PDB file of C-alpha atoms in Angstrom:
ATOM      1  CA  UNK G  85     -48.522 168.472 -13.319  1.00  0.00           C
ATOM      2  CA  UNK G  86     -47.334 164.179 -13.220  1.00  0.00           C
ATOM      3  CA  UNK G  87     -45.897 163.655 -16.438  1.00  0.00           C
ATOM      4  CA  UNK G  88     -47.116 160.165 -17.610  1.00  0.00           C
ATOM      5  CA  UNK G  89     -45.145 157.243 -18.516  1.00  0.00           C
ATOM      6  CA  UNK G  90     -44.487 156.028 -22.153  1.00  0.00           C
ATOM      7  CA  UNK G  91     -44.571 152.720 -20.816  1.00  0.00           C
ATOM      8  CA  UNK G  92     -47.709 151.172 -19.347  1.00  0.00           C
ATOM      9  CA  UNK G  93     -48.084 147.104 -18.222  1.00  0.00           C
ATOM     10  CA  UNK G  94     -51.156 145.895 -18.252  1.00  0.00           C
ATOM     11  CA  UNK G  95     -50.893 142.597 -15.620  1.00  0.00           C
ATOM     12  CA  UNK G  96     -52.763 140.328 -13.474  1.00  0.00           C
ATOM     13  CA  UNK G  97     -51.882 140.416  -9.986  1.00  0.00           C
ATOM     14  CA  UNK G  98     -51.225 136.988  -9.205  1.00  0.00           C
ATOM     15  CA  UNK G  99     -50.621 135.605 -13.117  1.00  0.00           C
ATOM     16  CA  UNK G 100     -47.133 134.015 -12.970  1.00  0.00           C
ATOM     17  CA  UNK G 101     -46.625 135.416 -16.552  1.00  0.00           C
ATOM     18  CA  UNK G 102     -47.384 139.432 -15.305  1.00  0.00           C
ATOM     19  CA  UNK G 103     -44.990 138.005 -11.904  1.00  0.00           C
ATOM     20  CA  UNK G 104     -42.345 137.631 -14.327  1.00  0.00           C
ATOM     21  CA  UNK G 105     -42.216 140.828 -16.677  1.00  0.00           C
ATOM     22  CA  UNK G 106     -42.399 143.182 -13.478  1.00  0.00           C
ATOM     23  CA  UNK G 107     -39.610 141.394 -11.688  1.00  0.00           C
ATOM     24  CA  UNK G 108     -37.697 141.985 -15.017  1.00  0.00           C
ATOM     25  CA  UNK G 109     -39.029 145.758 -14.463  1.00  0.00           C
ATOM     26  CA  UNK G 110     -37.905 145.979 -11.303  1.00  0.00           C
ATOM     27  CA  UNK G 111     -34.663 144.419 -11.695  1.00  0.00           C
ATOM     28  CA  UNK G 112     -33.947 146.736 -14.750  1.00  0.00           C
ATOM     29  CA  UNK G 113     -34.139 149.395 -12.385  1.00  0.00           C
ATOM     30  CA  UNK G 114     -37.764 150.365 -14.271  1.00  0.00           C
ATOM     31  CA  UNK G 115     -39.516 152.599 -11.763  1.00  0.00           C
ATOM     32  CA  UNK G 116     -41.477 155.289 -14.307  1.00  0.00           C
ATOM     33  CA  UNK G 117     -43.757 153.560 -16.187  1.00  0.00           C
ATOM     34  CA  UNK G 118     -47.462 152.347 -16.013  1.00  0.00           C
ATOM     35  CA  UNK G 119     -49.950 149.589 -14.481  1.00  0.00           C
ATOM     36  CA  UNK G 120     -53.264 148.372 -15.272  1.00  0.00           C
ATOM     37  CA  UNK G 121     -54.270 145.771 -12.708  1.00  0.00           C
ATOM     38  CA  UNK G 122     -57.064 143.532 -14.644  1.00  0.00           C
ATOM     39  CA  UNK G 123     -58.647 140.450 -12.994  1.00  0.00           C
ATOM     40  CA  UNK G 124     -60.117 137.329 -14.236  1.00  0.00           C
ATOM     41  CA  UNK G 125     -63.985 139.445 -14.693  1.00  0.00           C
ATOM     42  CA  UNK G 126     -62.448 142.875 -15.602  1.00  0.00           C
ATOM     43  CA  UNK G 127     -62.230 144.040 -18.977  1.00  0.00           C
ATOM     44  CA  UNK G 128     -60.272 146.859 -20.888  1.00  0.00           C
ATOM     45  CA  UNK G 129     -61.038 148.440 -23.940  1.00  0.00           C
ATOM     46  CA  UNK G 130     -57.850 149.937 -24.225  1.00  0.00           C
ATOM     47  CA  UNK G 131     -56.607 146.413 -24.049  1.00  0.00           C
ATOM     48  CA  UNK G 132     -59.115 144.997 -26.657  1.00  0.00           C
ATOM     49  CA  UNK G 133     -58.042 147.532 -28.792  1.00  0.00           C
ATOM     50  CA  UNK G 134     -54.894 147.118 -27.962  1.00  0.00           C
ATOM     51  CA  UNK G 135     -54.107 143.463 -28.341  1.00  0.00           C
ATOM     52  CA  UNK G 136     -55.926 141.226 -30.529  1.00  0.00           C
ATOM     53  CA  UNK G 137     -55.986 138.292 -27.876  1.00  0.00           C
ATOM     54  CA  UNK G 138     -56.564 140.280 -24.921  1.00  0.00           C
ATOM     55  CA  UNK G 139     -54.158 138.682 -22.807  1.00  0.00           C
ATOM     56  CA  UNK G 140     -51.841 139.381 -20.094  1.00  0.00           C
ATOM     57  CA  UNK G 141     -48.947 140.809 -19.915  1.00  0.00           C
ATOM     58  CA  UNK G 142     -49.148 143.105 -22.192  1.00  0.00           C
ATOM     59  CA  UNK G 143     -46.581 146.024 -22.843  1.00  0.00           C
ATOM     60  CA  UNK G 144     -47.141 149.079 -24.550  1.00  0.00           C
ATOM     61  CA  UNK G 145     -44.140 151.484 -25.362  1.00  0.00           C
ATOM     62  CA  UNK G 146     -45.283 154.133 -27.412  1.00  0.00           C
ATOM     63  CA  UNK G 147     -46.547 153.215 -30.651  1.00  0.00           C
ATOM     64  CA  UNK G 148     -45.203 149.322 -29.515  1.00  0.00           C
ATOM     65  CA  UNK G 149     -47.130 146.722 -28.732  1.00  0.00           C
ATOM     66  CA  UNK G 150     -46.144 143.187 -27.020  1.00  0.00           C
ATOM     67  CA  UNK G 151     -48.008 140.729 -26.372  1.00  0.00           C
ATOM     68  CA  UNK G 152     -46.098 137.968 -25.468  1.00  0.00           C
ATOM     69  CA  UNK G 153     -44.510 137.308 -22.245  1.00  0.00           C
ATOM     70  CA  UNK G 154     -41.051 135.894 -23.166  1.00  0.00           C
ATOM     71  CA  UNK G 155     -40.435 138.942 -26.098  1.00  0.00           C
ATOM     72  CA  UNK G 156     -41.696 141.178 -23.278  1.00  0.00           C
ATOM     73  CA  UNK G 157     -39.057 139.987 -21.197  1.00  0.00           C
ATOM     74  CA  UNK G 158     -36.103 140.113 -23.511  1.00  0.00           C
ATOM     75  CA  UNK G 159     -37.506 143.256 -25.334  1.00  0.00           C
ATOM     76  CA  UNK G 160     -37.415 145.338 -21.563  1.00  0.00           C
ATOM     77  CA  UNK G 161     -33.432 143.652 -21.374  1.00  0.00           C
ATOM     78  CA  UNK G 162     -32.618 145.392 -24.818  1.00  0.00           C
ATOM     79  CA  UNK G 163     -34.414 148.428 -23.946  1.00  0.00           C
ATOM     80  CA  UNK G 164     -32.565 148.514 -20.682  1.00  0.00           C
ATOM     81  CA  UNK G 165     -29.803 146.704 -21.163  1.00  0.00           C
ATOM     82  CA  UNK G 166     -27.369 147.234 -17.925  1.00  0.00           C
ATOM     83  CA  UNK G 167     -27.259 145.675 -15.689  1.00  0.00           C
ATOM     84  CA  UNK G 168     -27.403 142.282 -19.372  1.00  0.00           C
ATOM     85  CA  UNK G 169     -30.160 139.665 -18.320  1.00  0.00           C
ATOM     86  CA  UNK G 170     -28.597 137.239 -21.891  1.00  0.00           C
ATOM     87  CA  UNK G 171     -25.827 136.282 -22.104  1.00  0.00           C
ATOM     88  CA  UNK G 172     -23.866 138.096 -24.853  1.00  0.00           C
ATOM     89  CA  UNK G 173     -22.378 134.878 -26.679  1.00  0.00           C
ATOM     90  CA  UNK G 174     -25.559 133.725 -29.451  1.00  0.00           C
ATOM     91  CA  UNK G 175     -24.745 129.856 -28.768  1.00  0.00           C
ATOM     92  CA  UNK G 176     -25.267 130.261 -25.167  1.00  0.00           C
ATOM     93  CA  UNK G 177     -28.377 132.955 -25.268  1.00  0.00           C
ATOM     94  CA  UNK G 178     -29.958 129.379 -27.513  1.00  0.00           C
ATOM     95  CA  UNK G 179     -29.404 127.608 -24.533  1.00  0.00           C
ATOM     96  CA  UNK G 180     -30.777 130.219 -22.613  1.00  0.00           C
ATOM     97  CA  UNK G 181     -34.148 130.556 -24.499  1.00  0.00           C
ATOM     98  CA  UNK G 182     -33.978 126.450 -24.601  1.00  0.00           C
ATOM     99  CA  UNK G 183     -34.311 126.847 -21.010  1.00  0.00           C
ATOM    100  CA  UNK G 184     -36.512 129.311 -20.414  1.00  0.00           C
ATOM    101  CA  UNK G 185     -39.037 128.019 -22.919  1.00  0.00           C
ATOM    102  CA  UNK G 186     -38.419 124.217 -21.319  1.00  0.00           C
ATOM    103  CA  UNK G 187     -39.583 126.282 -18.164  1.00  0.00           C
ATOM    104  CA  UNK G 188     -42.706 127.658 -19.668  1.00  0.00           C
ATOM    105  CA  UNK G 189     -43.240 124.319 -21.568  1.00  0.00           C
ATOM    106  CA  UNK G 190     -43.444 122.489 -17.972  1.00  0.00           C
ATOM    107  CA  UNK G 191     -44.050 124.686 -15.273  1.00  0.00           C
ATOM    108  CA  UNK G 192     -45.769 127.736 -16.182  1.00  0.00           C
ATOM    109  CA  UNK G 193     -48.322 125.245 -18.173  1.00  0.00           C
ATOM    110  CA  UNK G 194     -49.353 123.954 -14.766  1.00  0.00           C
ATOM    111  CA  UNK G 195     -49.820 126.719 -12.493  1.00  0.00           C
ATOM    112  CA  UNK G 196     -53.719 126.371 -13.938  1.00  0.00           C
ATOM    113  CA  UNK G 197     -54.399 123.335 -13.212  1.00  0.00           C
ATOM    114  CA  UNK G 198     -52.969 123.695 -10.160  1.00  0.00           C
ATOM    115  CA  UNK G 199     -55.897 126.065  -9.264  1.00  0.00           C
ATOM    116  CA  UNK G 200     -58.212 123.203 -10.792  1.00  0.00           C
ATOM    117  CA  UNK G 201     -60.064 120.922  -9.287  1.00  0.00           C
ATOM    118  CA  UNK G 202     -59.000 118.614  -6.445  1.00  0.00           C
ATOM    119  CA  UNK G 203     -57.808 115.556  -9.177  1.00  0.00           C
ATOM    120  CA  UNK G 204     -56.949 117.987 -11.324  1.00  0.00           C
ATOM    121  CA  UNK G 205     -54.696 119.390  -8.602  1.00  0.00           C
ATOM    122  CA  UNK G 206     -53.185 117.042  -6.975  1.00  0.00           C
ATOM    123  CA  UNK G 207     -51.594 115.243 -10.787  1.00  0.00           C
ATOM    124  CA  UNK G 208     -49.961 119.182 -11.758  1.00  0.00           C
ATOM    125  CA  UNK G 209     -48.483 118.866  -8.033  1.00  0.00           C
ATOM    126  CA  UNK G 210     -46.818 115.507  -8.470  1.00  0.00           C
ATOM    127  CA  UNK G 211     -45.635 116.340 -11.653  1.00  0.00           C
ATOM    128  CA  UNK G 212     -44.342 119.871 -10.398  1.00  0.00           C
ATOM    129  CA  UNK G 213     -42.398 118.317  -7.380  1.00  0.00           C
ATOM    130  CA  UNK G 214     -40.759 115.604 -10.345  1.00  0.00           C
ATOM    131  CA  UNK G 215     -40.112 117.945 -12.545  1.00  0.00           C
ATOM    132  CA  UNK G 216     -37.987 120.770  -9.446  1.00  0.00           C
ATOM    133  CA  UNK G 217     -36.881 117.566  -7.998  1.00  0.00           C
ATOM    134  CA  UNK G 218     -34.810 117.042 -11.118  1.00  0.00           C
ATOM    135  CA  UNK G 219     -34.092 120.281 -11.566  1.00  0.00           C
ATOM    136  CA  UNK G 220     -32.628 120.591  -7.880  1.00  0.00           C
ATOM    137  CA  UNK G 221     -29.619 117.669  -8.600  1.00  0.00           C
ATOM    138  CA  UNK G 222     -28.650 119.145 -11.062  1.00  0.00           C
ATOM    139  CA  UNK G 223     -28.178 122.480  -9.399  1.00  0.00           C
ATOM    140  CA  UNK G 224     -25.598 122.143  -7.066  1.00  0.00           C
ATOM    141  CA  UNK G 225     -23.147 124.216  -6.480  1.00  0.00           C
ATOM    142  CA  UNK G 226     -25.002 127.146  -8.633  1.00  0.00           C
ATOM    143  CA  UNK G 227     -25.413 130.872  -7.205  1.00  0.00           C
ATOM    144  CA  UNK G 228     -27.916 130.858 -10.147  1.00  0.00           C
ATOM    145  CA  UNK G 229     -28.797 128.959 -12.752  1.00  0.00           C
ATOM    146  CA  UNK G 230     -26.593 130.525 -14.635  1.00  0.00           C
ATOM    147  CA  UNK G 231     -22.807 131.579 -14.112  1.00  0.00           C
ATOM    148  CA  UNK G 232     -24.847 135.683 -13.380  1.00  0.00           C
ATOM    149  CA  UNK G 233     -27.701 136.417 -12.304  1.00  0.00           C
ATOM    150  CA  UNK G 234     -30.321 136.239 -15.956  1.00  0.00           C
ATOM    151  CA  UNK G 235     -34.225 136.012 -17.213  1.00  0.00           C
ATOM    152  CA  UNK G 236     -33.517 132.337 -16.532  1.00  0.00           C
ATOM    153  CA  UNK G 237     -33.949 133.295 -12.623  1.00  0.00           C
ATOM    154  CA  UNK G 238     -36.404 135.748 -13.278  1.00  0.00           C
ATOM    155  CA  UNK G 239     -38.118 133.526 -15.124  1.00  0.00           C
ATOM    156  CA  UNK G 240     -38.167 130.281 -12.138  1.00  0.00           C
ATOM    157  CA  UNK G 241     -38.887 132.991  -9.512  1.00  0.00           C
ATOM    158  CA  UNK G 242     -42.583 133.466  -9.514  1.00  0.00           C
ATOM    159  CA  UNK G 243     -42.683 129.489  -9.614  1.00  0.00           C
ATOM    160  CA  UNK G 244     -40.519 128.804  -6.567  1.00  0.00           C
ATOM    161  CA  UNK G 245     -42.175 131.837  -4.939  1.00  0.00           C
ATOM    162  CA  UNK G 246     -45.927 130.034  -6.116  1.00  0.00           C
ATOM    163  CA  UNK G 247     -44.797 126.134  -4.152  1.00  0.00           C
ATOM    164  CA  UNK G 248     -46.092 127.059  -0.704  1.00  0.00           C
ATOM    165  CA  UNK G 249     -49.493 128.726  -2.193  1.00  0.00           C
ATOM    166  CA  UNK G 250     -49.404 125.250  -4.256  1.00  0.00           C
ATOM    167  CA  UNK G 251     -48.738 123.433  -1.300  1.00  0.00           C
ATOM    168  CA  UNK G 252     -45.921 121.489  -3.736  1.00  0.00           C
ATOM    169  CA  UNK G 253     -43.101 120.328  -1.627  1.00  0.00           C
ATOM    170  CA  UNK G 254     -39.658 118.564  -2.594  1.00  0.00           C
ATOM    171  CA  UNK G 255     -37.882 116.130  -1.210  1.00  0.00           C
ATOM    172  CA  UNK G 256     -35.760 116.831   1.932  1.00  0.00           C
ATOM    173  CA  UNK G 257     -32.063 117.194   0.004  1.00  0.00           C
ATOM    174  CA  UNK G 258     -33.426 118.656  -2.589  1.00  0.00           C
ATOM    175  CA  UNK G 259     -35.991 120.936  -0.897  1.00  0.00           C
ATOM    176  CA  UNK G 260     -33.091 122.237   0.907  1.00  0.00           C
ATOM    177  CA  UNK G 261     -30.710 122.548  -2.475  1.00  0.00           C
ATOM    178  CA  UNK G 262     -34.124 124.576  -4.173  1.00  0.00           C
ATOM    179  CA  UNK G 263     -35.249 126.501  -1.239  1.00  0.00           C
ATOM    180  CA  UNK G 264     -31.283 127.813  -0.347  1.00  0.00           C
ATOM    181  CA  UNK G 265     -31.844 129.000  -4.589  1.00  0.00           C
ATOM    182  CA  UNK G 266     -35.054 130.803  -3.566  1.00  0.00           C
ATOM    183  CA  UNK G 267     -33.815 132.529  -0.607  1.00  0.00           C
ATOM    184  CA  UNK G 268     -31.133 134.551  -2.760  1.00  0.00           C
ATOM    185  CA  UNK G 269     -34.217 135.173  -5.193  1.00  0.00           C
ATOM    186  CA  UNK G 270     -36.343 136.423  -3.004  1.00  0.00           C
ATOM    187  CA  UNK G 271     -33.993 138.191  -0.912  1.00  0.00           C
ATOM    188  CA  UNK G 272     -33.244 140.720  -3.810  1.00  0.00           C
ATOM    189  CA  UNK G 273     -35.135 144.003  -3.278  1.00  0.00           C
ATOM    190  CA  UNK G 274     -36.079 144.033  -7.034  1.00  0.00           C
ATOM    191  CA  UNK G 275     -38.134 140.714  -6.170  1.00  0.00           C
ATOM    192  CA  UNK G 276     -40.317 142.636  -3.319  1.00  0.00           C
ATOM    193  CA  UNK G 277     -40.248 145.761  -5.331  1.00  0.00           C
ATOM    194  CA  UNK G 278     -42.060 143.244  -8.169  1.00  0.00           C
ATOM    195  CA  UNK G 279     -44.763 141.561  -6.110  1.00  0.00           C
ATOM    196  CA  UNK G 280     -48.500 142.363  -6.353  1.00  0.00           C
ATOM    197  CA  UNK G 281     -50.334 142.452  -2.843  1.00  0.00           C
ATOM    198  CA  UNK G 282     -52.006 139.480  -4.142  1.00  0.00           C
ATOM    199  CA  UNK G 283     -48.583 137.422  -4.485  1.00  0.00           C
ATOM    200  CA  UNK G 284     -47.558 138.928  -1.054  1.00  0.00           C
ATOM    201  CA  UNK G 285     -50.492 137.559   0.157  1.00  0.00           C
ATOM    202  CA  UNK G 286     -49.288 133.783  -1.000  1.00  0.00           C
ATOM    203  CA  UNK G 287     -45.780 133.883   1.463  1.00  0.00           C
ATOM    204  CA  UNK G 288     -46.582 136.647   3.837  1.00  0.00           C
ATOM    205  CA  UNK G 289     -43.940 136.129   6.367  1.00  0.00           C
ATOM    206  CA  UNK G 290     -41.332 136.358   3.426  1.00  0.00           C
ATOM    207  CA  UNK G 291     -43.188 138.940   1.600  1.00  0.00           C
ATOM    208  CA  UNK G 292     -42.991 141.260   5.360  1.00  0.00           C
ATOM    209  CA  UNK G 293     -38.677 141.452   4.888  1.00  0.00           C
TER     210      UNK G 293
END
């Protein structure tokens, strides 16, 4: 009989937050874990018992239950220390955490609006374009956002993967710069491994590679 993993991830197959957690798990090489996929109308009595907010992603590791995505990815990074995805220096770690917080507040919060009514989506699309254009202008000549691949890149990658799906396009100069960075992220084996079937369908040509 196959041994059941001690880790279970409750995940939504197209949630940007769930995608980020799956990506960090893949980057850490965590293969032996169970995934419970829940869609919008799905109910899980187990999840209701585990998480008072009944939200995904929720990670269960033996007796520990974690249900904030930022806490989840930091826990995974510390639980599986190699390769490290956060710097050792406390000042730099604080700067990275602030950058992740800003991505969540500025970019992740727009994803729900991008799935909204045409008027709401149009406004969110313009704001997303503005934010990413500013980011791209500060980007060159960095290979990754920080000195090494980190949780910053894991946080931004699911957003960049969804731009075509959300019909978000950037001005040519900045779009090319950010596109080159995105291509480096999408080419990582862990990124491909992190995609759900629904996410792969957002960009089927790239996902096939």
